[in-house]
CSV table of C-alpha atoms and ligand atoms in Angstrom, one decimal:
chain,number,residue,atom,x,y,z
A,1,UNK,CA,-7.6,17.2,41.3
A,2,UNK,CA,-10.9,18.5,39.6
A,3,UNK,CA,-10.9,15.6,36.9
A,4,UNK,CA,-11.7,17.2,34.4
A,5,UNK,CA,-10.0,17.5,31.1
A,6,UNK,CA,-9.9,19.1,27.7
A,7,UNK,CA,-10.2,18.4,24.2
A,8,UNK,CA,-7.0,19.4,22.5
A,9,UNK,CA,-7.7,19.0,18.5
A,10,UNK,CA,-4.0,17.8,17.1
A,11,UNK,CA,-4.3,16.4,13.3
A,12,UNK,CA,-1.8,14.8,12.4
A,13,UNK,CA,-2.0,11.2,10.3
A,14,UNK,CA,-0.9,8.5,12.1
A,15,UNK,CA,1.8,7.0,9.9
A,16,UNK,CA,3.7,10.7,9.4
A,17,UNK,CA,6.5,9.1,10.2
A,18,UNK,CA,6.8,7.2,6.3
A,19,UNK,CA,4.9,9.2,4.9
A,20,UNK,CA,7.8,11.7,5.1
A,21,UNK,CA,10.0,9.6,4.4
A,22,UNK,CA,8.6,7.6,1.4
A,23,UNK,CA,8.6,12.0,0.1
A,24,UNK,CA,11.5,12.1,-0.5
A,25,UNK,CA,12.2,8.4,-1.9
A,26,UNK,CA,9.7,9.4,-4.3
A,27,UNK,CA,11.4,12.4,-5.0
A,28,UNK,CA,15.0,11.3,-4.8
A,29,UNK,CA,13.7,8.3,-6.8
A,30,UNK,CA,12.6,10.9,-9.4
A,31,UNK,CA,16.2,12.1,-9.2
A,32,UNK,CA,18.3,9.5,-9.8
A,33,UNK,CA,15.6,8.7,-13.1
A,34,UNK,CA,14.4,4.6,-12.0
A,35,UNK,CA,10.8,4.0,-12.4
A,36,UNK,CA,10.0,2.2,-8.9
A,37,UNK,CA,7.1,-0.4,-9.1
A,38,UNK,CA,5.4,-2.2,-5.6
A,39,UNK,CA,3.7,-6.0,-6.0
A,40,UNK,CA,1.3,-7.2,-4.1
A,41,UNK,CA,-1.1,-10.0,-3.0
A,42,UNK,CA,-1.3,-13.0,-1.2
A,43,UNK,CA,1.2,-16.4,-1.3
A,44,UNK,CA,0.3,-18.0,-3.1
A,45,UNK,CA,-0.6,-16.0,-5.9
A,46,UNK,CA,3.0,-16.4,-8.3
A,47,UNK,CA,4.4,-13.0,-7.5
A,48,UNK,CA,8.2,-14.2,-7.5
A,49,UNK,CA,7.3,-16.6,-10.9
A,50,UNK,CA,5.5,-13.0,-12.6
A,51,UNK,CA,8.7,-10.7,-11.5
A,52,UNK,CA,11.0,-13.5,-12.3
A,53,UNK,CA,10.2,-13.8,-16.0
A,54,UNK,CA,9.7,-9.7,-15.9
A,55,UNK,CA,13.1,-9.5,-14.6
A,56,UNK,CA,14.7,-11.6,-17.4
A,57,UNK,CA,12.9,-10.0,-20.2
A,58,UNK,CA,14.2,-6.8,-19.5
A,59,UNK,CA,17.8,-6.7,-18.2
A,60,UNK,CA,19.3,-6.9,-21.6
A,61,UNK,CA,17.4,-3.6,-22.7
A,62,UNK,CA,17.2,-2.0,-19.4
A,63,UNK,CA,19.3,-2.0,-15.7
A,64,UNK,CA,17.3,-3.9,-13.2
A,65,UNK,CA,16.4,-3.9,-10.1
A,66,UNK,CA,14.8,-5.4,-6.8
A,67,UNK,CA,14.4,-5.4,-2.9
A,68,UNK,CA,12.5,-8.6,-2.1
A,69,UNK,CA,10.6,-8.9,1.5
A,70,UNK,CA,10.3,-12.0,3.1
A,71,UNK,CA,8.8,-13.5,6.9
A,72,UNK,CA,11.9,-15.1,7.5
A,73,UNK,CA,10.7,-18.3,6.4
A,74,UNK,CA,10.5,-17.5,3.3
A,75,UNK,CA,13.4,-17.0,0.9
A,76,UNK,CA,11.9,-15.7,-2.2
A,77,UNK,CA,15.5,-13.7,-3.3
A,78,UNK,CA,17.6,-16.7,-3.5
A,79,UNK,CA,15.3,-18.1,-6.0
A,80,UNK,CA,14.6,-14.4,-7.6
A,81,UNK,CA,19.0,-14.8,-7.4
A,82,UNK,CA,18.2,-16.6,-11.2
A,83,UNK,CA,17.3,-13.4,-13.9
A,84,UNK,CA,21.2,-12.4,-12.7
A,85,UNK,CA,20.0,-9.2,-11.7
A,86,UNK,CA,20.4,-7.3,-8.3
A,87,UNK,CA,18.5,-9.2,-5.8
A,88,UNK,CA,18.1,-7.6,-2.9
A,89,UNK,CA,16.2,-10.0,0.5
A,90,UNK,CA,14.7,-7.4,2.9
A,91,UNK,CA,14.1,-9.9,6.0
A,92,UNK,CA,10.9,-8.0,7.7
A,93,UNK,CA,10.6,-10.9,10.8
A,94,UNK,CA,7.6,-10.7,12.1
A,95,UNK,CA,6.3,-7.4,10.5
A,96,UNK,CA,4.1,-8.7,7.9
A,97,UNK,CA,4.7,-6.0,4.9
A,98,UNK,CA,7.8,-3.2,4.1
A,99,UNK,CA,7.3,-0.5,5.9
A,100,UNK,CA,9.1,3.4,3.6
A,101,UNK,CA,11.8,3.2,6.4
A,102,UNK,CA,13.0,-0.8,5.4
A,103,UNK,CA,13.3,1.0,2.1
A,104,UNK,CA,15.8,3.5,2.2
A,105,UNK,CA,17.6,1.1,4.7
A,106,UNK,CA,18.0,-1.4,1.5
A,107,UNK,CA,19.4,1.4,-0.8
A,108,UNK,CA,21.3,2.4,1.7
A,109,UNK,CA,24.9,1.8,-0.8
A,110,UNK,CA,22.8,1.0,-4.1
A,111,UNK,CA,23.5,3.7,-6.7
A,112,UNK,CA,20.4,4.6,-7.9
A,113,UNK,CA,21.5,6.2,-11.1
A,114,UNK,CA,22.4,3.2,-11.8
A,115,UNK,CA,19.1,2.0,-12.8
A,116,UNK,CA,16.0,2.0,-15.3
A,117,UNK,CA,13.3,0.2,-13.3
A,118,UNK,CA,13.5,-0.7,-9.2
A,119,UNK,CA,10.8,-3.4,-8.3
A,120,UNK,CA,9.7,-4.1,-4.6
A,121,UNK,CA,8.3,-7.3,-4.2
A,122,UNK,CA,6.5,-6.6,-0.7
A,123,UNK,CA,5.1,-9.4,1.7
A,124,UNK,CA,2.8,-11.8,1.3
A,125,UNK,CA,-0.3,-10.8,2.2
A,126,UNK,CA,-3.0,-9.4,1.0
A,127,UNK,CA,-4.2,-6.7,4.0
A,128,UNK,CA,-1.3,-4.7,5.9
A,129,UNK,CA,0.7,-3.4,2.2
A,130,UNK,CA,-2.3,-1.1,2.2
A,131,UNK,CA,-1.9,1.5,5.3
A,132,UNK,CA,2.1,1.9,3.7
A,133,UNK,CA,3.3,3.9,1.0
A,134,UNK,CA,7.0,2.9,-0.1
A,135,UNK,CA,7.6,5.9,-2.8
A,136,UNK,CA,6.6,3.7,-5.3
A,137,UNK,CA,5.0,5.1,-8.7
A,138,UNK,CA,2.7,2.2,-9.2
A,139,UNK,CA,2.1,-0.5,-7.0
A,140,UNK,CA,0.6,-3.4,-8.4
A,141,UNK,CA,-2.2,-6.4,-7.1
A,142,UNK,CA,-2.0,-9.5,-8.2
A,143,UNK,CA,-4.3,-12.8,-7.6
A,144,UNK,CA,-4.0,-15.6,-9.3
A,145,UNK,CA,-7.7,-17.1,-10.8
A,146,UNK,CA,-7.0,-19.9,-7.9
A,147,UNK,CA,-7.7,-18.1,-4.5
A,148,UNK,CA,-11.1,-16.9,-6.9
A,149,UNK,CA,-13.4,-14.0,-8.8
A,150,UNK,CA,-14.2,-12.8,-5.7
A,151,UNK,CA,-10.2,-12.1,-3.7
A,152,UNK,CA,-11.1,-8.4,-5.0
A,153,UNK,CA,-14.4,-8.2,-2.9
A,154,UNK,CA,-12.3,-10.0,0.1
A,155,UNK,CA,-9.3,-6.8,-0.1
A,156,UNK,CA,-11.3,-3.8,-1.1
A,157,UNK,CA,-8.5,-1.5,0.4
A,158,UNK,CA,-5.8,-3.1,-1.3
A,159,UNK,CA,-7.2,-3.0,-4.7
A,160,UNK,CA,-8.4,0.7,-4.2
A,161,UNK,CA,-4.7,1.5,-2.7
A,162,UNK,CA,-3.1,0.6,-6.3
A,163,UNK,CA,-2.4,1.7,-9.5
A,164,UNK,CA,-3.4,-1.4,-11.2
A,165,UNK,CA,-4.5,-5.3,-10.9
A,166,UNK,CA,-2.9,-8.7,-12.7
A,167,UNK,CA,-4.7,-11.4,-12.9
A,168,UNK,CA,-1.9,-14.5,-12.9
A,169,UNK,CA,-1.4,-17.9,-13.6
A,170,UNK,CA,-4.2,-17.4,-16.2
A,171,UNK,CA,-3.4,-21.2,-17.9
A,172,UNK,CA,-4.9,-22.4,-15.6
A,173,UNK,CA,-7.9,-20.6,-16.0
A,174,UNK,CA,-9.4,-22.7,-17.9
A,175,UNK,CA,-8.8,-25.8,-15.8
A,176,UNK,CA,-10.6,-23.8,-12.9
A,177,UNK,CA,-13.4,-22.8,-14.9
A,178,UNK,CA,-11.8,-19.1,-13.7
A,179,UNK,CA,-14.6,-16.2,-14.8
A,180,UNK,CA,-12.8,-13.2,-16.5
A,181,UNK,CA,-16.6,-11.2,-16.3
A,182,UNK,CA,-16.3,-11.7,-12.7
A,183,UNK,CA,-13.3,-11.0,-11.9
A,184,UNK,CA,-14.1,-8.1,-13.7
A,185,UNK,CA,-17.3,-6.7,-12.8
A,186,UNK,CA,-15.2,-7.7,-9.3
A,187,UNK,CA,-12.6,-5.1,-9.9
A,188,UNK,CA,-14.3,-2.1,-10.5
A,189,UNK,CA,-16.8,-2.3,-8.1
A,190,UNK,CA,-14.6,-1.8,-5.4
A,191,UNK,CA,-12.1,0.5,-8.0
A,192,UNK,CA,-13.9,1.6,-10.1
A,193,UNK,CA,-11.7,2.0,-13.8
A,194,UNK,CA,-8.8,0.1,-12.1
A,195,UNK,CA,-6.8,-1.6,-15.3
A,196,UNK,CA,-6.3,-5.0,-15.5
A,197,UNK,CA,-4.1,-7.1,-17.3
A,198,UNK,CA,-4.1,-10.7,-17.0
A,199,UNK,CA,-0.8,-12.3,-17.5
A,200,UNK,CA,0.4,-16.0,-17.7
A,201,UNK,CA,4.7,-16.2,-15.9
A,202,UNK,CA,4.2,-19.7,-17.4
A,203,UNK,CA,2.9,-19.8,-21.0
A,204,UNK,CA,4.5,-15.7,-21.5
A,205,UNK,CA,0.5,-14.9,-22.1
A,206,UNK,CA,0.2,-11.0,-21.7
A,207,UNK,CA,3.1,-10.6,-20.5
A,208,UNK,CA,3.7,-8.1,-23.8
A,209,UNK,CA,1.2,-6.0,-21.7
A,210,UNK,CA,3.3,-5.5,-19.4
A,211,UNK,CA,6.2,-4.8,-20.2
A,212,UNK,CA,4.4,-2.3,-23.0
A,213,UNK,CA,3.1,0.2,-19.8
A,214,UNK,CA,6.5,-0.1,-17.6
A,215,UNK,CA,8.1,1.4,-20.6
A,216,UNK,CA,4.6,3.5,-21.3
A,217,UNK,CA,5.8,3.5,-17.3
A,218,UNK,CA,8.7,4.6,-17.9
A,219,UNK,CA,9.3,6.8,-20.6
A,220,UNK,CA,6.2,9.3,-19.3
A,221,UNK,CA,8.8,9.6,-16.4
A,222,UNK,CA,12.1,10.8,-17.8
A,223,UNK,CA,8.6,13.1,-20.2
A,224,UNK,CA,7.7,14.8,-16.8
A,225,UNK,CA,11.2,15.5,-16.0
A,226,UNK,CA,12.1,19.2,-15.1
A,227,UNK,CA,15.2,20.0,-17.9
A,228,UNK,CA,17.9,20.4,-15.6
A,229,UNK,CA,19.5,24.1,-15.2
A,230,UNK,CA,23.0,23.6,-15.6
L,1,UNK,CA,-1.2,-7.9,12.2
L,2,UNK,CA,0.1,-3.7,11.8
L,3,UNK,CA,-2.7,-2.8,13.9
L,4,UNK,CA,0.5,-3.3,16.2
L,5,UNK,CA,2.6,-1.2,14.1
L,6,UNK,CA,-0.1,1.5,15.0
L,7,UNK,CA,-1.4,1.0,17.7
L,8,UNK,CA,2.5,1.5,18.5
L,9,UNK,CA,2.5,4.9,16.7
L,10,UNK,CA,-0.4,6.4,18.5
L,11,UNK,CA,1.9,5.8,21.8
L,12,UNK,CA,4.6,6.9,20.2
L,13,UNK,CA,3.0,10.4,19.7
L,14,UNK,CA,0.4,10.8,21.9
L,15,UNK,CA,3.8,10.8,24.5
L,16,UNK,CA,5.9,13.1,22.7
L,17,UNK,CA,2.9,14.7,22.8
L,18,UNK,CA,2.4,14.8,26.8
L,19,UNK,CA,6.3,15.6,26.6
L,20,UNK,CA,6.1,18.9,25.0
L,21,UNK,CA,3.0,19.9,27.2
L,22,UNK,CA,5.4,20.2,30.6
L,23,UNK,CA,4.0,15.8,30.5
L,24,UNK,CA,0.2,16.6,30.4
L,25,UNK,CA,-1.8,13.6,31.9
L,26,UNK,CA,-3.8,12.7,28.6
L,27,UNK,CA,-7.1,10.7,29.7
L,28,UNK,CA,-7.6,9.9,26.0
L,29,UNK,CA,-6.7,9.7,22.6
L,30,UNK,CA,-9.3,10.1,19.9
L,31,UNK,CA,-8.5,8.9,16.1
L,32,UNK,CA,-10.2,9.0,12.8
L,33,UNK,CA,-10.0,5.5,10.8
L,34,UNK,CA,-11.1,6.0,7.3
L,35,UNK,CA,-13.3,2.0,5.5
L,36,UNK,CA,-10.7,2.6,2.8
L,37,UNK,CA,-7.8,2.7,5.3
L,38,UNK,CA,-6.4,-0.6,5.9
L,39,UNK,CA,-6.8,-0.8,9.3
L,40,UNK,CA,-9.4,-3.0,11.0
L,41,UNK,CA,-10.7,-0.7,14.9
L,42,UNK,CA,-11.5,-3.9,16.2
L,43,UNK,CA,-8.3,-5.4,16.3
L,44,UNK,CA,-6.1,-2.3,16.0
L,45,UNK,CA,-8.0,-1.5,19.8
L,46,UNK,CA,-7.6,-4.8,21.5
L,47,UNK,CA,-3.0,-3.7,20.0
L,48,UNK,CA,-3.9,-0.6,21.8
L,49,UNK,CA,-5.0,-2.0,25.0
L,50,UNK,CA,-2.0,-5.0,24.9
L,51,UNK,CA,0.3,-2.4,24.1
L,52,UNK,CA,-0.6,0.8,26.2
L,53,UNK,CA,-0.2,-2.2,29.5
L,54,UNK,CA,2.4,-0.9,31.7
L,55,UNK,CA,3.2,2.4,30.4
L,56,UNK,CA,2.6,5.2,31.3
L,57,UNK,CA,0.3,5.5,29.0
L,58,UNK,CA,-1.2,2.2,30.1
L,59,UNK,CA,-4.6,4.9,31.0
L,60,UNK,CA,-5.3,6.4,28.0
L,61,UNK,CA,-8.2,5.6,26.4
L,62,UNK,CA,-8.5,4.8,23.2
L,63,UNK,CA,-11.9,6.3,21.5
L,64,UNK,CA,-12.0,5.6,17.6
L,65,UNK,CA,-14.2,7.7,15.1
L,66,UNK,CA,-14.9,5.9,11.7
L,67,UNK,CA,-16.1,8.1,9.3
L,68,UNK,CA,-17.3,6.2,6.0
L,69,UNK,CA,-16.1,6.1,2.4
L,70,UNK,CA,-17.5,9.7,0.4
L,71,UNK,CA,-16.7,10.1,-3.3
L,72,UNK,CA,-18.1,12.9,-5.6
L,73,UNK,CA,-19.8,11.8,-9.0
L,74,UNK,CA,-19.0,12.8,-11.8
L,75,UNK,CA,-21.9,12.3,-13.3
L,76,UNK,CA,-24.4,13.5,-10.9
L,77,UNK,CA,-21.8,15.7,-9.2
L,78,UNK,CA,-23.4,14.9,-5.8
L,79,UNK,CA,-20.8,13.9,-3.0
L,80,UNK,CA,-22.2,11.5,-1.3
L,81,UNK,CA,-21.1,8.2,0.9
L,82,UNK,CA,-20.9,5.5,-1.6
L,83,UNK,CA,-22.5,2.4,-1.7
L,84,UNK,CA,-20.7,0.3,-0.1
L,85,UNK,CA,-16.7,-0.6,0.1
L,86,UNK,CA,-17.2,-3.8,-2.1
L,87,UNK,CA,-19.4,-1.6,-4.2
L,88,UNK,CA,-17.3,1.8,-4.7
L,89,UNK,CA,-20.0,4.0,-7.0
L,90,UNK,CA,-22.0,6.9,-6.1
L,91,UNK,CA,-24.7,6.7,-4.2
L,92,UNK,CA,-26.9,8.9,-6.4
L,93,UNK,CA,-26.7,8.0,-9.6
L,94,UNK,CA,-25.4,4.6,-9.0
L,95,UNK,CA,-22.4,6.2,-11.6
L,96,UNK,CA,-18.2,4.9,-11.1
L,97,UNK,CA,-17.2,7.6,-12.6
L,98,UNK,CA,-15.6,8.9,-9.0
L,99,UNK,CA,-13.1,9.8,-6.9
L,100,UNK,CA,-12.9,9.3,-3.6
L,101,UNK,CA,-12.5,12.0,-1.2
L,102,UNK,CA,-12.9,10.5,2.3
L,103,UNK,CA,-12.5,7.8,3.9
L,104,UNK,CA,-9.0,6.9,3.8
L,105,UNK,CA,-8.1,8.6,7.0
L,106,UNK,CA,-4.7,7.2,9.5
L,107,UNK,CA,-4.8,9.8,12.0
L,108,UNK,CA,-4.6,10.9,15.2
L,109,UNK,CA,-7.9,13.9,15.7
L,110,UNK,CA,-7.1,15.2,19.3
L,111,UNK,CA,-6.3,14.2,23.0
L,112,UNK,CA,-8.1,14.5,26.2
L,113,UNK,CA,-5.7,15.9,28.6
L,114,UNK,CA,-6.2,16.7,32.0
L,115,UNK,CA,-6.2,20.3,33.0
Z,1,ZN,ZN1,-24.2,10.0,-9.5
């Protein structure tokens, strides 16, 4: 053996498998007419409280449900059950992010056509979820005023892959001397033009803007549906 | 860290490709890693070393080619590297009216196969 090698070009996405499943999910969601929103944040951002208020606010007018990714040690799903809408927990074990296949498996016994909104709460982590498409229509990245204005600069990739940034715990903004302008500038530095909402799940401030945005998303999704041929 | 999942995906892929090519010996796998891929080069290299140990691919090296963020500017028309990952704007005219054209790559580019 001469030990000679030849270079063979292959050009394949490493997460091709995930992308294939995510694409199929997206198509399934569209056909079922369900708008799918995923939430990513660090632990302690108040993502679960934010989701709970969202679910409570929507449940009278819409059919809503949520999938919650938890490490084996957490149990956000239990808290969310108080919102009295269908909730399913996805235990990821040691895996620090959700993958499209986990969503697919978790939805196996749910009828998507009976839902208007499906929320996916990712595992608390601002790094790992960035690479995984879950088939969602909208990805929201959350961070709280207590985490500091430079959060976007520390995690530029997740801000770059998300569609909207939500700053939570605005009720504490004054107490921690949160600087809105610098937070907004940092978000826009890593993701020019990104839409930003400032909310407090506790006082309800800003939640209306969020609900309005969800409504708008849903209407746009319905409008874009091709007329069904009979 | 998700770098371990990524490393396992790479090894699975190489194994499949080797099998498809009548069990070719793969000496190295070349991957492209964009700055916005969400994967850290060093963490991936370490995870890969751990993952390949004791497998058929224990001698298959990982070669990582890091790619910068390239933007197309909607103001001056330039296609250029972004200022930085923490400042994604046109490095020619400083405009933030840009589209990211590359930098999200997370792909296997090539295999070095023993002939
Ligand atoms: Zn420019």
